[in-house]
Amino acid sequence: DVQLQASGGGLAQTGGSLRLSCAASGFTFDEYIIGWFRQAPGKEREAVSSIDPDDGRTVYADSVKGRFTISSDNAKNTVYLQMNSLKSEDTAVYFCAAHDSLYGLGLYPEYYDNWGRGTLVTVSS
């Protein structure tokens, strides 16, 4: 079974940093696209970033470009999301998700058919 476990959420101050981790198991890691999504209270799910662990290509939502960095450690089957210069609007539950890389690198949630449980990020001033 495909399993994705997000961790690393918590409380951060405005302007601070957090690093999220997504530990993957049950599939061939470099044959899947791994993405991060978030959902704030009362808002729709929003794409954040995704990566192709096979070649390292990445894509980011405009709202996080220049502040967030996605990376993968293929030896550990883990994807990271380094979040810097955090803003209050980054407060949300963050989820990692995966889909077969045959569908290409992208941020459309409907392409992702494997989802993990989220981790809460709260940014406070």
CSV table of C-alpha atoms in Angstrom, one decimal:
chain,number,residue,atom,x,y,z
A,1,ASP,CA,0.0,0.0,0.0
A,2,VAL,CA,1.1,3.5,-0.8
A,3,GLN,CA,1.7,5.4,2.5
A,4,LEU,CA,2.6,9.0,3.0
A,5,GLN,CA,3.4,10.5,6.4
A,6,ALA,CA,3.7,14.2,6.7
A,7,SER,CA,5.4,15.7,9.8
A,8,GLY,CA,7.2,18.7,11.0
A,9,GLY,CA,4.3,21.1,11.5
A,10,GLY,CA,4.1,23.4,14.5
A,11,LEU,CA,4.0,27.0,15.6
A,12,ALA,CA,6.3,29.5,14.0
A,13,GLN,CA,6.5,33.3,14.2
A,14,THR,CA,6.0,35.5,11.2
A,15,GLY,CA,9.2,35.6,9.3
A,16,GLY,CA,10.4,32.3,10.8
A,17,SER,CA,11.0,28.9,9.3
A,18,LEU,CA,9.8,25.4,9.4
A,19,ARG,CA,10.7,22.2,7.6
A,20,LEU,CA,8.1,19.6,6.7
A,21,SER,CA,8.9,16.0,5.9
A,22,CYS,CA,6.9,13.5,3.8
A,23,ALA,CA,8.0,10.0,4.4
A,24,ALA,CA,6.9,7.6,1.6
A,25,SER,CA,6.6,3.9,1.4
A,26,GLY,CA,4.9,1.2,-0.5
A,27,PHE,CA,5.9,2.3,-4.0
A,28,THR,CA,9.0,3.0,-6.1
A,29,PHE,CA,9.9,6.4,-4.9
A,30,ASP,CA,11.5,7.8,-8.1
A,31,GLU,CA,8.5,6.7,-10.3
A,32,TYR,CA,6.1,9.0,-8.6
A,33,ILE,CA,5.6,12.8,-8.4
A,34,ILE,CA,5.3,14.0,-4.8
A,35,GLY,CA,3.4,17.2,-4.1
A,36,TRP,CA,2.6,19.4,-1.1
A,37,PHE,CA,-0.9,21.0,-0.7
A,38,ARG,CA,-2.4,23.0,2.1
A,39,GLN,CA,-5.8,23.9,3.3
A,40,ALA,CA,-6.6,26.8,5.6
A,41,PRO,CA,-9.7,26.9,7.8
A,42,GLY,CA,-12.7,27.8,5.7
A,43,LYS,CA,-10.7,27.8,2.5
A,44,GLU,CA,-10.3,25.4,-0.4
A,45,ARG,CA,-7.2,23.2,-0.8
A,46,GLU,CA,-4.3,25.0,-2.4
A,47,ALA,CA,-1.4,23.5,-4.2
A,48,VAL,CA,2.0,24.5,-2.9
A,49,SER,CA,4.8,22.6,-4.7
A,50,SER,CA,5.7,19.4,-6.3
A,51,ILE,CA,8.9,17.5,-7.2
A,52,ASP,CA,9.9,14.7,-9.5
A,53,PRO,CA,12.4,12.7,-7.4
A,54,ASP,CA,13.8,11.1,-10.5
A,55,ASP,CA,15.3,14.2,-12.0
A,56,GLY,CA,14.8,16.8,-9.3
A,57,ARG,CA,12.5,19.0,-11.4
A,58,THR,CA,10.2,21.2,-9.2
A,59,VAL,CA,7.3,23.5,-9.5
A,60,TYR,CA,5.9,26.1,-7.1
A,61,ALA,CA,2.7,28.0,-6.6
A,62,ASP,CA,3.2,31.8,-7.0
A,63,SER,CA,2.2,32.4,-3.4
A,64,VAL,CA,5.3,30.5,-2.1
A,65,LYS,CA,7.9,31.1,-4.8
A,66,GLY,CA,11.2,32.4,-3.4
A,67,ARG,CA,10.2,31.4,0.2
A,68,PHE,CA,9.6,27.7,0.0
A,69,THR,CA,12.0,25.0,-1.3
A,70,ILE,CA,11.0,21.4,-2.0
A,71,SER,CA,13.6,18.7,-2.1
A,72,SER,CA,13.9,15.0,-2.0
A,73,ASP,CA,16.2,12.5,-0.4
A,74,ASN,CA,15.8,9.4,-2.5
A,75,ALA,CA,17.8,7.2,-0.2
A,76,LYS,CA,15.3,7.9,2.6
A,77,ASN,CA,12.2,8.0,0.3
A,78,THR,CA,11.5,11.4,1.8
A,79,VAL,CA,10.4,14.8,0.4
A,80,TYR,CA,11.0,17.9,2.4
A,81,LEU,CA,9.4,21.4,2.2
A,82,GLN,CA,11.6,24.1,3.7
A,83,MET,CA,9.4,27.1,4.5
A,84,ASN,CA,11.2,30.4,5.1
A,85,SER,CA,9.9,33.9,5.6
A,86,LEU,CA,6.6,32.5,6.9
A,87,LYS,CA,3.5,34.7,6.8
A,88,SER,CA,0.2,34.4,8.7
A,89,GLU,CA,-1.5,33.4,5.4
A,90,ASP,CA,0.7,30.2,5.4
A,91,THR,CA,-1.3,28.9,8.3
A,92,ALA,CA,-2.9,25.7,7.2
A,93,VAL,CA,-2.9,22.0,7.4
A,94,TYR,CA,-0.2,20.7,5.0
A,95,PHE,CA,-0.6,17.5,3.1
A,96,CYS,CA,1.7,15.5,0.9
A,97,ALA,CA,0.4,13.5,-2.0
A,98,ALA,CA,1.7,11.3,-4.8
A,99,HIS,CA,0.8,10.2,-8.3
A,100,ASP,CA,2.5,8.1,-11.0
A,101,SER,CA,5.1,10.2,-12.8
A,102,LEU,CA,3.6,9.1,-16.1
A,103,TYR,CA,1.1,12.0,-15.6
A,104,GLY,CA,3.9,14.6,-15.4
A,105,LEU,CA,4.9,17.2,-13.0
A,106,GLY,CA,2.2,19.5,-11.9
A,107,LEU,CA,0.1,21.1,-9.2
A,108,TYR,CA,-3.4,19.8,-10.1
A,109,PRO,CA,-4.7,18.0,-7.0
A,110,GLU,CA,-7.1,15.8,-9.1
A,111,TYR,CA,-4.0,14.1,-10.6
A,112,TYR,CA,-2.9,13.0,-7.1
A,113,ASP,CA,-4.5,9.7,-6.0
A,114,ASN,CA,-2.5,9.0,-2.9
A,115,TRP,CA,-2.7,11.3,0.1
A,116,GLY,CA,-1.3,11.3,3.6
A,117,ARG,CA,-2.6,12.8,6.7
A,118,GLY,CA,-1.8,16.4,7.2
A,119,THR,CA,0.4,18.3,9.6
A,120,LEU,CA,-0.7,21.7,11.0
A,121,VAL,CA,1.4,24.8,10.5
A,122,THR,CA,0.4,27.8,12.5
A,123,VAL,CA,2.2,31.1,11.8
A,124,SER,CA,1.7,33.8,14.5
A,125,SER,CA,3.0,37.2,15.1
